[in-house]
Amino acid sequence: MNTFLNKLENKFGHLAIPDLTKKLLILKVIVFASIQLIFQGNPNTYASTLERIQVANIHIIGDLIGALCTPPVQTMQGWNIIWLFFALSIFLMAGRGLEQVWGNFRYNLYILFYALLYLAIFTGIRFFSRAAPFPEDLLYAGVFMAFATKFPDV
Protein backbone atom coordinates (compact mmCIF):
# COMPACT_ATOMS: atom_id res chain seq x y z
CA MET A 1 0.00 0.00 0.00
CA ASN A 2 2.86 2.33 0.81
CA THR A 3 4.44 1.86 -2.63
CA PHE A 4 1.07 2.55 -4.27
CA LEU A 5 0.71 5.79 -2.32
CA ASN A 6 4.30 6.75 -3.20
CA LYS A 7 3.54 6.20 -6.90
CA LEU A 8 0.39 8.28 -6.62
CA GLU A 9 2.30 11.01 -4.80
CA ASN A 10 5.00 11.08 -7.47
CA LYS A 11 2.40 11.31 -10.22
CA PHE A 12 -0.19 13.62 -8.65
CA GLY A 13 1.70 15.26 -5.77
CA HIS A 14 1.71 18.64 -7.48
CA LEU A 15 -2.10 18.73 -7.19
CA ALA A 16 -2.07 18.57 -3.38
CA ILE A 17 -3.46 21.62 -1.60
CA PRO A 18 -1.03 22.86 1.05
CA ASP A 19 -2.58 23.83 4.41
CA LEU A 20 -5.89 22.21 3.52
CA THR A 21 -7.02 22.30 7.15
CA LYS A 22 -6.57 26.05 7.35
CA LYS A 23 -8.44 26.55 4.08
CA LEU A 24 -11.32 24.33 5.22
CA LEU A 25 -11.41 26.22 8.50
CA ILE A 26 -11.62 29.58 6.73
CA LEU A 27 -14.39 28.20 4.50
CA LYS A 28 -16.34 27.03 7.55
CA VAL A 29 -15.98 30.42 9.25
CA ILE A 30 -17.21 32.15 6.08
CA VAL A 31 -20.20 29.79 5.90
CA PHE A 32 -20.90 30.37 9.60
CA ALA A 33 -20.82 34.15 9.13
CA SER A 34 -23.06 33.97 6.08
CA ILE A 35 -25.52 31.71 7.93
CA GLN A 36 -25.65 34.26 10.73
CA LEU A 37 -26.23 37.11 8.27
CA ILE A 38 -28.53 35.46 5.71
CA PHE A 39 -30.50 32.99 7.82
CA GLN A 40 -30.29 34.91 11.13
CA GLY A 41 -28.54 31.90 12.68
CA ASN A 42 -31.54 29.61 12.18
CA PRO A 43 -30.26 26.09 11.37
CA ASN A 44 -33.67 24.96 10.13
CA THR A 45 -33.72 27.56 7.36
CA TYR A 46 -30.18 26.60 6.33
CA ALA A 47 -31.11 22.90 6.34
CA SER A 48 -34.18 23.55 4.21
CA THR A 49 -32.01 25.47 1.73
CA LEU A 50 -29.67 22.49 1.48
CA GLU A 51 -32.71 20.24 0.99
CA ARG A 52 -33.93 22.48 -1.86
CA ILE A 53 -30.55 22.05 -3.53
CA GLN A 54 -30.90 18.30 -3.11
CA VAL A 55 -34.51 18.20 -4.36
CA ALA A 56 -33.39 19.90 -7.55
CA ASN A 57 -31.65 16.61 -8.47
CA ILE A 58 -28.29 17.91 -7.34
CA HIS A 59 -28.03 15.60 -4.32
CA ILE A 60 -24.29 15.19 -4.49
CA ILE A 61 -23.61 18.93 -4.59
CA GLY A 62 -25.87 19.55 -1.59
CA ASP A 63 -24.24 16.74 0.34
CA LEU A 64 -20.77 17.99 -0.58
CA ILE A 65 -21.64 21.48 0.62
CA GLY A 66 -22.96 20.00 3.83
CA ALA A 67 -19.96 17.73 4.35
CA LEU A 68 -17.22 20.25 3.71
CA CYS A 69 -18.70 23.65 4.48
CA THR A 70 -21.27 23.35 7.25
CA PRO A 71 -19.88 24.30 10.65
CA PRO A 72 -20.17 21.76 13.45
CA VAL A 73 -21.95 22.11 16.80
CA GLN A 74 -25.46 22.80 15.59
CA THR A 75 -28.35 22.86 18.02
CA MET A 76 -32.01 23.53 17.40
CA GLN A 77 -31.53 27.12 18.57
CA GLY A 78 -28.58 27.77 16.24
CA TRP A 79 -24.85 27.59 16.39
CA ASN A 80 -23.10 28.36 19.64
CA ILE A 81 -20.01 30.43 18.85
CA ILE A 82 -18.06 29.20 21.91
CA TRP A 83 -18.51 25.54 20.98
CA LEU A 84 -17.81 26.39 17.35
CA PHE A 85 -14.49 27.97 18.33
CA PHE A 86 -13.66 24.93 20.47
CA ALA A 87 -14.52 22.42 17.69
CA LEU A 88 -12.66 24.35 14.99
CA SER A 89 -9.55 24.74 17.15
CA ILE A 90 -9.48 20.98 17.78
CA PHE A 91 -9.99 20.38 14.04
CA LEU A 92 -7.11 22.76 13.28
CA MET A 93 -4.80 21.05 15.77
CA ALA A 94 -5.64 17.55 14.54
CA GLY A 95 -5.50 18.48 10.86
CA ARG A 96 -2.18 20.27 11.09
CA GLY A 97 -0.71 17.37 13.06
CA LEU A 98 -1.80 14.91 10.39
CA GLU A 99 -0.52 17.19 7.63
CA GLN A 100 2.90 17.32 9.28
CA VAL A 101 3.11 13.55 9.79
CA TRP A 102 1.55 12.32 6.55
CA GLY A 103 2.43 15.18 4.23
CA ASN A 104 0.13 17.35 2.14
CA PHE A 105 -0.70 14.79 -0.53
CA ARG A 106 -1.65 11.95 1.80
CA TYR A 107 -3.73 14.24 4.00
CA ASN A 108 -5.52 15.60 0.92
CA LEU A 109 -6.13 12.04 -0.24
CA TYR A 110 -7.54 11.14 3.18
CA ILE A 111 -9.93 14.11 3.17
CA LEU A 112 -10.97 13.31 -0.41
CA PHE A 113 -11.55 9.64 0.43
CA TYR A 114 -13.49 10.53 3.55
CA ALA A 115 -15.67 13.06 1.70
CA LEU A 116 -16.38 10.57 -1.11
CA LEU A 117 -17.19 7.82 1.38
CA TYR A 118 -19.50 10.24 3.18
CA LEU A 119 -21.22 11.14 -0.08
CA ALA A 120 -21.62 7.51 -1.13
CA ILE A 121 -23.11 6.42 2.18
CA PHE A 122 -25.52 9.32 2.62
CA THR A 123 -26.55 9.45 -1.02
CA GLY A 124 -27.45 5.77 -0.72
CA ILE A 125 -29.35 6.37 2.50
CA ARG A 126 -31.23 9.30 1.00
CA PHE A 127 -32.12 7.19 -2.03
CA PHE A 128 -34.19 4.94 0.22
CA SER A 129 -35.28 7.50 2.83
CA ARG A 130 -35.91 11.19 2.21
CA ALA A 131 -35.91 12.00 5.92
CA ALA A 132 -32.37 10.78 6.58
CA PRO A 133 -30.45 12.79 9.18
CA PHE A 134 -27.66 15.00 7.97
CA PRO A 135 -24.64 14.81 10.29
CA GLU A 136 -22.30 17.64 9.42
CA ASP A 137 -19.51 16.66 11.75
CA LEU A 138 -18.44 13.33 10.25
CA LEU A 139 -15.41 15.00 8.67
CA TYR A 140 -14.36 16.21 12.12
CA ALA A 141 -14.83 12.74 13.55
CA GLY A 142 -12.71 11.20 10.79
CA VAL A 143 -9.86 13.66 11.23
CA PHE A 144 -10.03 13.36 15.01
CA MET A 145 -9.98 9.54 14.91
CA ALA A 146 -7.02 9.54 12.54
CA PHE A 147 -5.25 11.99 14.85
CA ALA A 148 -6.07 9.83 17.87
CA THR A 149 -4.62 6.72 16.26
CA LYS A 150 -1.50 8.54 15.08
CA PHE A 151 -0.90 10.39 18.37
CA PRO A 152 -2.34 8.20 21.17
CA ASP A 153 -0.40 9.97 23.95
CA VAL A 154 -1.69 13.49 23.26
PDB file of N, CA and C in Angstrom, residues 16-103:
ATOM      1  N   ALA A  16      -1.706  18.494  -4.801  1.00  0.00           N
ATOM      2  CA  ALA A  16      -2.071  18.575  -3.381  1.00  0.00           C
ATOM      3  C   ALA A  16      -2.219  20.031  -2.948  1.00  0.00           C
ATOM      4  N   ILE A  17      -3.196  20.276  -2.112  1.00  0.00           N
ATOM      5  CA  ILE A  17      -3.458  21.623  -1.599  1.00  0.00           C
ATOM      6  C   ILE A  17      -2.714  21.778  -0.281  1.00  0.00           C
ATOM      7  N   PRO A  18      -1.725  22.663  -0.227  1.00  0.00           N
ATOM      8  CA  PRO A  18      -1.026  22.856   1.050  1.00  0.00           C
ATOM      9  C   PRO A  18      -1.925  23.577   2.055  1.00  0.00           C
ATOM     10  N   ASP A  19      -1.776  23.245   3.320  1.00  0.00           N
ATOM     11  CA  ASP A  19      -2.575  23.827   4.407  1.00  0.00           C
ATOM     12  C   ASP A  19      -4.073  23.676   4.159  1.00  0.00           C
ATOM     13  N   LEU A  20      -4.476  22.471   3.801  1.00  0.00           N
ATOM     14  CA  LEU A  20      -5.889  22.209   3.522  1.00  0.00           C
ATOM     15  C   LEU A  20      -6.754  22.442   4.751  1.00  0.00           C
ATOM     16  N   THR A  21      -6.241  22.112   5.915  1.00  0.00           N
ATOM     17  CA  THR A  21      -7.016  22.297   7.149  1.00  0.00           C
ATOM     18  C   THR A  21      -7.337  23.764   7.364  1.00  0.00           C
ATOM     19  N   LYS A  22      -6.353  24.615   7.166  1.00  0.00           N
ATOM     20  CA  LYS A  22      -6.571  26.050   7.352  1.00  0.00           C
ATOM     21  C   LYS A  22      -7.578  26.581   6.331  1.00  0.00           C
ATOM     22  N   LYS A  23      -7.508  26.094   5.108  1.00  0.00           N
ATOM     23  CA  LYS A  23      -8.435  26.553   4.077  1.00  0.00           C
ATOM     24  C   LYS A  23      -9.861  26.066   4.361  1.00  0.00           C
ATOM     25  N   LEU A  24      -9.993  24.823   4.835  1.00  0.00           N
ATOM     26  CA  LEU A  24     -11.319  24.332   5.217  1.00  0.00           C
ATOM     27  C   LEU A  24     -11.872  25.112   6.406  1.00  0.00           C
ATOM     28  N   LEU A  25     -10.997  25.447   7.324  1.00  0.00           N
ATOM     29  CA  LEU A  25     -11.412  26.216   8.502  1.00  0.00           C
ATOM     30  C   LEU A  25     -11.902  27.605   8.090  1.00  0.00           C
ATOM     31  N   ILE A  26     -11.197  28.266   7.209  1.00  0.00           N
ATOM     32  CA  ILE A  26     -11.617  29.583   6.726  1.00  0.00           C
ATOM     33  C   ILE A  26     -12.957  29.472   5.998  1.00  0.00           C
ATOM     34  N   LEU A  27     -13.130  28.423   5.205  1.00  0.00           N
ATOM     35  CA  LEU A  27     -14.389  28.205   4.501  1.00  0.00           C
ATOM     36  C   LEU A  27     -15.538  28.011   5.484  1.00  0.00           C
ATOM     37  N   LYS A  28     -15.302  27.257   6.552  1.00  0.00           N
ATOM     38  CA  LYS A  28     -16.342  27.028   7.550  1.00  0.00           C
ATOM     39  C   LYS A  28     -16.700  28.306   8.305  1.00  0.00           C
ATOM     40  N   VAL A  29     -15.705  29.142   8.573  1.00  0.00           N
ATOM     41  CA  VAL A  29     -15.980  30.419   9.249  1.00  0.00           C
ATOM     42  C   VAL A  29     -16.771  31.339   8.327  1.00  0.00           C
ATOM     43  N   ILE A  30     -16.459  31.342   7.038  1.00  0.00           N
ATOM     44  CA  ILE A  30     -17.213  32.151   6.077  1.00  0.00           C
ATOM     45  C   ILE A  30     -18.659  31.661   5.985  1.00  0.00           C
ATOM     46  N   VAL A  31     -18.840  30.336   5.946  1.00  0.00           N
ATOM     47  CA  VAL A  31     -20.200  29.790   5.896  1.00  0.00           C
ATOM     48  C   VAL A  31     -20.946  30.116   7.186  1.00  0.00           C
ATOM     49  N   PHE A  32     -20.260  30.027   8.329  1.00  0.00           N
ATOM     50  CA  PHE A  32     -20.897  30.366   9.602  1.00  0.00           C
ATOM     51  C   PHE A  32     -21.335  31.829   9.609  1.00  0.00           C
ATOM     52  N   ALA A  33     -20.470  32.725   9.154  1.00  0.00           N
ATOM     53  CA  ALA A  33     -20.818  34.147   9.135  1.00  0.00           C
ATOM     54  C   ALA A  33     -21.977  34.410   8.174  1.00  0.00           C
ATOM     55  N   SER A  34     -21.966  33.748   7.017  1.00  0.00           N
ATOM     56  CA  SER A  34     -23.063  33.971   6.075  1.00  0.00           C
ATOM     57  C   SER A  34     -24.366  33.380   6.588  1.00  0.00           C
ATOM     58  N   ILE A  35     -24.304  32.259   7.328  1.00  0.00           N
ATOM     59  CA  ILE A  35     -25.522  31.706   7.931  1.00  0.00           C
ATOM     60  C   ILE A  35     -26.077  32.692   8.956  1.00  0.00           C
ATOM     61  N   GLN A  36     -25.188  33.297   9.730  1.00  0.00           N
ATOM     62  CA  GLN A  36     -25.645  34.262  10.728  1.00  0.00           C
ATOM     63  C   GLN A  36     -26.272  35.482  10.065  1.00  0.00           C
ATOM     64  N   LEU A  37     -25.707  35.916   8.940  1.00  0.00           N
ATOM     65  CA  LEU A  37     -26.234  37.105   8.269  1.00  0.00           C
ATOM     66  C   LEU A  37     -27.479  36.811   7.430  1.00  0.00           C
ATOM     67  N   ILE A  38     -27.431  35.740   6.644  1.00  0.00           N
ATOM     68  CA  ILE A  38     -28.527  35.465   5.711  1.00  0.00           C
ATOM     69  C   ILE A  38     -29.713  34.798   6.401  1.00  0.00           C
ATOM     70  N   PHE A  39     -29.428  33.776   7.203  1.00  0.00           N
ATOM     71  CA  PHE A  39     -30.502  32.992   7.821  1.00  0.00           C
ATOM     72  C   PHE A  39     -30.751  33.372   9.276  1.00  0.00           C
ATOM     73  N   GLN A  40     -30.162  34.442   9.748  1.00  0.00           N
ATOM     74  CA  GLN A  40     -30.288  34.913  11.128  1.00  0.00           C
ATOM     75  C   GLN A  40     -29.946  33.804  12.136  1.00  0.00           C
ATOM     76  N   GLY A  41     -29.001  32.951  11.775  1.00  0.00           N
ATOM     77  CA  GLY A  41     -28.542  31.901  12.676  1.00  0.00           C
ATOM     78  C   GLY A  41     -29.498  30.743  12.860  1.00  0.00           C
ATOM     79  N   ASN A  42     -30.551  30.675  12.044  1.00  0.00           N
ATOM     80  CA  ASN A  42     -31.537  29.610  12.180  1.00  0.00           C
ATOM     81  C   ASN A  42     -31.083  28.379  11.400  1.00  0.00           C
ATOM     82  N   PRO A  43     -30.740  27.281  12.089  1.00  0.00           N
ATOM     83  CA  PRO A  43     -30.262  26.094  11.371  1.00  0.00           C
ATOM     84  C   PRO A  43     -31.340  25.419  10.544  1.00  0.00           C
ATOM     85  N   ASN A  44     -32.606  25.594  10.900  1.00  0.00           N
ATOM     86  CA  ASN A  44     -33.674  24.960  10.134  1.00  0.00           C
ATOM     87  C   ASN A  44     -33.811  25.586   8.749  1.00  0.00           C
ATOM     88  N   THR A  45     -33.652  26.890   8.647  1.00  0.00           N
ATOM     89  CA  THR A  45     -33.719  27.562   7.357  1.00  0.00           C
ATOM     90  C   THR A  45     -32.551  27.145   6.482  1.00  0.00           C
ATOM     91  N   TYR A  46     -31.362  27.044   7.078  1.00  0.00           N
ATOM     92  CA  TYR A  46     -30.182  26.600   6.331  1.00  0.00           C
ATOM     93  C   TYR A  46     -30.361  25.167   5.859  1.00  0.00           C
ATOM     94  N   ALA A  47     -30.886  24.293   6.716  1.00  0.00           N
ATOM     95  CA  ALA A  47     -31.111  22.897   6.339  1.00  0.00           C
ATOM     96  C   ALA A  47     -32.135  22.790   5.222  1.00  0.00           C
ATOM     97  N   SER A  48     -33.177  23.606   5.274  1.00  0.00           N
ATOM     98  CA  SER A  48     -34.177  23.551   4.208  1.00  0.00           C
ATOM     99  C   SER A  48     -33.604  24.064   2.892  1.00  0.00           C
ATOM    100  N   THR A  49     -32.674  25.011   2.951  1.00  0.00           N
ATOM    101  CA  THR A  49     -32.014  25.473   1.732  1.00  0.00           C
ATOM    102  C   THR A  49     -31.170  24.364   1.136  1.00  0.00           C
ATOM    103  N   LEU A  50     -30.440  23.624   1.978  1.00  0.00           N
ATOM    104  CA  LEU A  50     -29.674  22.485   1.478  1.00  0.00           C
ATOM    105  C   LEU A  50     -30.600  21.418   0.904  1.00  0.00           C
ATOM    106  N   GLU A  51     -31.759  21.225   1.517  1.00  0.00           N
ATOM    107  CA  GLU A  51     -32.707  20.244   0.990  1.00  0.00           C
ATOM    108  C   GLU A  51     -33.257  20.681  -0.356  1.00  0.00           C
ATOM    109  N   ARG A  52     -33.464  21.994  -0.555  1.00  0.00           N
ATOM    110  CA  ARG A  52     -33.927  22.480  -1.859  1.00  0.00           C
ATOM    111  C   ARG A  52     -32.882  22.227  -2.933  1.00  0.00           C
ATOM    112  N   ILE A  53     -31.615  22.363  -2.569  1.00  0.00           N
ATOM    113  CA  ILE A  53     -30.549  22.050  -3.528  1.00  0.00           C
ATOM    114  C   ILE A  53     -30.602  20.572  -3.872  1.00  0.00           C
ATOM    115  N   GLN A  54     -30.873  19.730  -2.882  1.00  0.00           N
ATOM    116  CA  GLN A  54     -30.902  18.297  -3.109  1.00  0.00           C
ATOM    117  C   GLN A  54     -32.160  17.870  -3.868  1.00  0.00           C
ATOM    118  N   VAL A  55     -33.278  18.540  -3.652  1.00  0.00           N
ATOM    119  CA  VAL A  55     -34.508  18.197  -4.358  1.00  0.00           C
ATOM    120  C   VAL A  55     -34.384  18.537  -5.833  1.00  0.00           C
ATOM    121  N   ALA A  56     -33.572  19.501  -6.159  1.00  0.00           N
ATOM    122  CA  ALA A  56     -33.392  19.902  -7.551  1.00  0.00           C
ATOM    123  C   ALA A  56     -32.486  18.927  -8.301  1.00  0.00           C
ATOM    124  N   ASN A  57     -32.455  17.674  -7.852  1.00  0.00           N
ATOM    125  CA  ASN A  57     -31.651  16.614  -8.470  1.00  0.00           C
ATOM    126  C   ASN A  57     -30.163  16.930  -8.492  1.00  0.00           C
ATOM    127  N   ILE A  58     -29.711  17.647  -7.503  1.00  0.00           N
ATOM    128  CA  ILE A  58     -28.287  17.908  -7.340  1.00  0.00           C
ATOM    129  C   ILE A  58     -27.899  17.395  -5.957  1.00  0.00           C
ATOM    130  N   HIS A  59     -28.269  16.167  -5.653  1.00  0.00           N
ATOM    131  CA  HIS A  59     -28.034  15.596  -4.322  1.00  0.00           C
ATOM    132  C   HIS A  59     -26.574  15.659  -3.925  1.00  0.00           C
ATOM    133  N   ILE A  60     -25.712  15.308  -4.838  1.00  0.00           N
ATOM    134  CA  ILE A  60     -24.293  15.193  -4.491  1.00  0.00           C
ATOM    135  C   ILE A  60     -23.708  16.559  -4.154  1.00  0.00           C
ATOM    136  N   ILE A  61     -24.125  17.586  -4.877  1.00  0.00           N
ATOM    137  CA  ILE A  61     -23.605  18.928  -4.591  1.00  0.00           C
ATOM    138  C   ILE A  61     -24.091  19.408  -3.225  1.00  0.00           C
ATOM    139  N   GLY A  62     -25.353  19.166  -2.907  1.00  0.00           N
ATOM    140  CA  GLY A  62     -25.870  19.552  -1.594  1.00  0.00           C
ATOM    141  C   GLY A  62     -25.184  18.803  -0.470  1.00  0.00           C
ATOM    142  N   ASP A  63     -24.940  17.513  -0.673  1.00  0.00           N
ATOM    143  CA  ASP A  63     -24.238  16.737   0.343  1.00  0.00           C
ATOM    144  C   ASP A  63     -22.789  17.190   0.482  1.00  0.00           C
ATOM    145  N   LEU A  64     -22.158  17.525  -0.630  1.00  0.00           N
ATOM    146  CA  LEU A  64     -20.772  17.989  -0.577  1.00  0.00           C
ATOM    147  C   LEU A  64     -20.670  19.326   0.151  1.00  0.00           C
ATOM    148  N   ILE A  65     -21.615  20.214  -0.107  1.00  0.00           N
ATOM    149  CA  ILE A  65     -21.642  21.484   0.624  1.00  0.00           C
ATOM    150  C   ILE A  65     -21.826  21.222   2.110  1.00  0.00           C
ATOM    151  N   GLY A  66     -22.731  20.324   2.421  1.00  0.00           N
ATOM    152  CA  GLY A  66     -22.957  20.000   3.827  1.00  0.00           C
ATOM    153  C   GLY A  66     -21.762  19.339   4.479  1.00  0.00           C
ATOM    154  N   ALA A  67     -21.085  18.464   3.763  1.00  0.00           N
ATOM    155  CA  ALA A  67     -19.962  17.727   4.349  1.00  0.00           C
ATOM    156  C   ALA A  67     -18.748  18.612   4.563  1.00  0.00           C
ATOM    157  N   LEU A  68     -18.456  19.484   3.630  1.00  0.00           N
ATOM    158  CA  LEU A  68     -17.216  20.248   3.711  1.00  0.00           C
ATOM    159  C   LEU A  68     -17.378  21.653   4.257  1.00  0.00           C
ATOM    160  N   CYS A  69     -18.554  22.232   4.157  1.00  0.00           N
ATOM    161  CA  CYS A  69     -18.695  23.648   4.485  1.00  0.00           C
ATOM    162  C   CYS A  69     -19.501  23.942   5.742  1.00  0.00           C
ATOM    163  N   THR A  70     -20.397  23.045   6.121  1.00  0.00           N
ATOM    164  CA  THR A  70     -21.267  23.349   7.251  1.00  0.00           C
ATOM    165  C   THR A  70     -20.487  23.295   8.556  1.00  0.00           C
ATOM    166  N   PRO A  71     -20.578  24.317   9.363  1.00  0.00           N
ATOM    167  CA  PRO A  71     -19.878  24.304  10.648  1.00  0.00           C
ATOM    168  C   PRO A  71     -20.463  23.256  11.587  1.00  0.00           C
ATOM    169  N   PRO A  72     -19.660  22.747  12.498  1.00  0.00           N
ATOM    170  CA  PRO A  72     -20.171  21.755  13.447  1.00  0.00           C
ATOM    171  C   PRO A  72     -20.940  22.423  14.583  1.00  0.00           C
ATOM    172  N   VAL A  73     -21.327  21.658  15.558  1.00  0.00           N
ATOM    173  CA  VAL A  73     -21.952  22.113  16.797  1.00  0.00           C
ATOM    174  C   VAL A  73     -23.233  22.895  16.499  1.00  0.00           C
ATOM    175  N   GLN A  74     -24.171  22.202  15.900  1.00  0.00           N
ATOM    176  CA  GLN A  74     -25.461  22.801  15.588  1.00  0.00           C
ATOM    177  C   GLN A  74     -26.483  22.308  16.593  1.00  0.00           C
ATOM    178  N   THR A  75     -27.239  23.224  17.142  1.00  0.00           N
ATOM    179  CA  THR A  75     -28.351  22.856  18.016  1.00  0.00           C
ATOM    180  C   THR A  75     -29.631  23.348  17.363  1.00  0.00           C
ATOM    181  N   MET A  76     -30.743  23.073  17.970  1.00  0.00           N
ATOM    182  CA  MET A  76     -32.013  23.532  17.404  1.00  0.00           C
ATOM    183  C   MET A  76     -32.160  25.053  17.504  1.00  0.00           C
ATOM    184  N   GLN A  77     -31.443  25.676  18.421  1.00  0.00           N
ATOM    185  CA  GLN A  77     -31.529  27.120  18.569  1.00  0.00           C
ATOM    186  C   GLN A  77     -30.539  27.844  17.661  1.00  0.00           C
ATOM    187  N   GLY A  78     -29.582  27.138  17.097  1.00  0.00           N
ATOM    188  CA  GLY A  78     -28.585  27.768  16.243  1.00  0.00           C
ATOM    189  C   GLY A  78     -27.201  27.265  16.604  1.00  0.00           C
ATOM    190  N   TRP A  79     -26.223  27.968  16.119  1.00  0.00           N
ATOM    191  CA  TRP A  79     -24.849  27.589  16.391  1.00  0.00           C
ATOM    192  C   TRP A  79     -24.338  28.390  17.580  1.00  0.00           C
ATOM    193  N   ASN A  80     -23.699  27.711  18.491  1.00  0.00           N
ATOM    194  CA  ASN A  80     -23.099  28.357  19.641  1.00  0.00           C
ATOM    195  C   ASN A  80     -21.662  28.714  19.269  1.00  0.00           C
ATOM    196  N   ILE A  81     -21.308  29.977  19.332  1.00  0.00           N
ATOM    197  CA  ILE A  81     -20.010  30.428  18.852  1.00  0.00           C
ATOM    198  C   ILE A  81     -18.870  29.924  19.740  1.00  0.00           C
ATOM    199  N   ILE A  82     -19.113  29.711  21.021  1.00  0.00           N
ATOM    200  CA  ILE A  82     -18.055  29.204  21.905  1.00  0.00           C
ATOM    201  C   ILE A  82     -17.726  27.766  21.555  1.00  0.00           C
ATOM    202  N   TRP A  83     -18.758  26.922  21.361  1.00  0.00           N
ATOM    203  CA  TRP A  83     -18.507  25.535  20.981  1.00  0.00           C
ATOM    204  C   TRP A  83     -17.950  25.447  19.572  1.00  0.00           C
ATOM    205  N   LEU A  84     -18.361  26.359  18.699  1.00  0.00           N
ATOM    206  CA  LEU A  84     -17.807  26.387  17.345  1.00  0.00           C
ATOM    207  C   LEU A  84     -16.316  26.677  17.392  1.00  0.00           C
ATOM    208  N   PHE A  85     -15.910  27.653  18.189  1.00  0.00           N
ATOM    209  CA  PHE A  85     -14.495  27.971  18.333  1.00  0.00           C
ATOM    210  C   PHE A  85     -13.720  26.773  18.882  1.00  0.00           C
ATOM    211  N   PHE A  86     -14.284  26.105  19.872  1.00  0.00           N
ATOM    212  CA  PHE A  86     -13.656  24.926  20.466  1.00  0.00           C
ATOM    213  C   PHE A  86     -13.500  23.795  19.438  1.00  0.00           C
ATOM    214  N   ALA A  87     -14.565  23.501  18.682  1.00  0.00           N
ATOM    215  CA  ALA A  87     -14.523  22.419  17.687  1.00  0.00           C
ATOM    216  C   ALA A  87     -13.555  22.743  16.554  1.00  0.00           C
ATOM    217  N   LEU A  88     -13.559  23.992  16.093  1.00  0.00           N
ATOM    218  CA  LEU A  88     -12.660  24.353  14.990  1.00  0.00           C
ATOM    219  C   LEU A  88     -11.207  24.393  15.433  1.00  0.00           C
ATOM    220  N   SER A  89     -10.940  24.758  16.684  1.00  0.00           N
ATOM    221  CA  SER A  89      -9.551  24.742  17.150  1.00  0.00           C
ATOM    222  C   SER A  89      -9.041  23.310  17.298  1.00  0.00           C
ATOM    223  N   ILE A  90      -9.889  22.385  17.724  1.00  0.00           N
ATOM    224  CA  ILE A  90      -9.476  20.979  17.778  1.00  0.00           C
ATOM    225  C   ILE A  90      -9.260  20.443  16.365  1.00  0.00           C
ATOM    226  N   PHE A  91     -10.149  20.804  15.431  1.00  0.00           N
ATOM    227  CA  PHE A  91      -9.991  20.383  14.039  1.00  0.00           C
ATOM    228  C   PHE A  91      -8.690  20.926  13.459  1.00  0.00           C
ATOM    229  N   LEU A  92      -8.349  22.168  13.761  1.00  0.00           N
ATOM    230  CA  LEU A  92      -7.112  22.761  13.276  1.00  0.00           C
ATOM    231  C   LEU A  92      -5.897  22.048  13.849  1.00  0.00           C
ATOM    232  N   MET A  93      -5.914  21.752  15.146  1.00  0.00           N
ATOM    233  CA  MET A  93      -4.796  21.052  15.774  1.00  0.00           C
ATOM    234  C   MET A  93      -4.621  19.649  15.187  1.00  0.00           C
ATOM    235  N   ALA A  94      -5.715  18.912  15.052  1.00  0.00           N
ATOM    236  CA  ALA A  94      -5.637  17.549  14.535  1.00  0.00           C
ATOM    237  C   ALA A  94      -5.237  17.545  13.062  1.00  0.00           C
ATOM    238  N   GLY A  95      -5.820  18.427  12.281  1.00  0.00           N
ATOM    239  CA  GLY A  95      -5.505  18.476  10.856  1.00  0.00           C
ATOM    240  C   GLY A  95      -4.075  18.875  10.583  1.00  0.00           C
ATOM    241  N   ARG A  96      -3.577  19.869  11.296  1.00  0.00           N
ATOM    242  CA  ARG A  96      -2.178  20.268  11.094  1.00  0.00           C
ATOM    243  C   ARG A  96      -1.212  19.186  11.548  1.00  0.00           C
ATOM    244  N   GLY A  97      -1.556  18.480  12.617  1.00  0.00           N
ATOM    245  CA  GLY A  97      -0.708  17.372  13.061  1.00  0.00           C
ATOM    246  C   GLY A  97      -0.642  16.274  12.019  1.00  0.00           C
ATOM    247  N   LEU A  98      -1.784  15.939  11.438  1.00  0.00           N
ATOM    248  CA  LEU A  98      -1.799  14.914  10.394  1.00  0.00           C
ATOM    249  C   LEU A  98      -1.086  15.384   9.140  1.00  0.00           C
ATOM    250  N   GLU A  99      -1.227  16.657   8.796  1.00  0.00           N
ATOM    251  CA  GLU A  99      -0.521  17.188   7.627  1.00  0.00           C
ATOM    252  C   GLU A  99       0.984  17.119   7.817  1.00  0.00           C
ATOM    253  N   GLN A 100       1.468  17.375   9.024  1.00  0.00           N
ATOM    254  CA  GLN A 100       2.899  17.323   9.277  1.00  0.00           C
ATOM    255  C   GLN A 100       3.420  15.901   9.244  1.00  0.00           C
ATOM    256  N   VAL A 101       2.648  14.944   9.749  1.00  0.00           N
ATOM    257  CA  VAL A 101       3.113  13.553   9.794  1.00  0.00           C
ATOM    258  C   VAL A 101       2.960  12.876   8.434  1.00  0.00           C
ATOM    259  N   TRP A 102       1.807  13.002   7.805  1.00  0.00           N
ATOM    260  CA  TRP A 102       1.550  12.320   6.549  1.00  0.00           C
ATOM    261  C   TRP A 102       2.077  13.075   5.338  1.00  0.00           C
ATOM    262  N   GLY A 103       2.106  14.372   5.397  1.00  0.00           N
ATOM    263  CA  GLY A 103       2.429  15.177   4.226  1.00  0.00           C
ATOM    264  C   GLY A 103       1.149  15.700   3.596  1.00  0.00           C
TER     265      GLY A 103
END
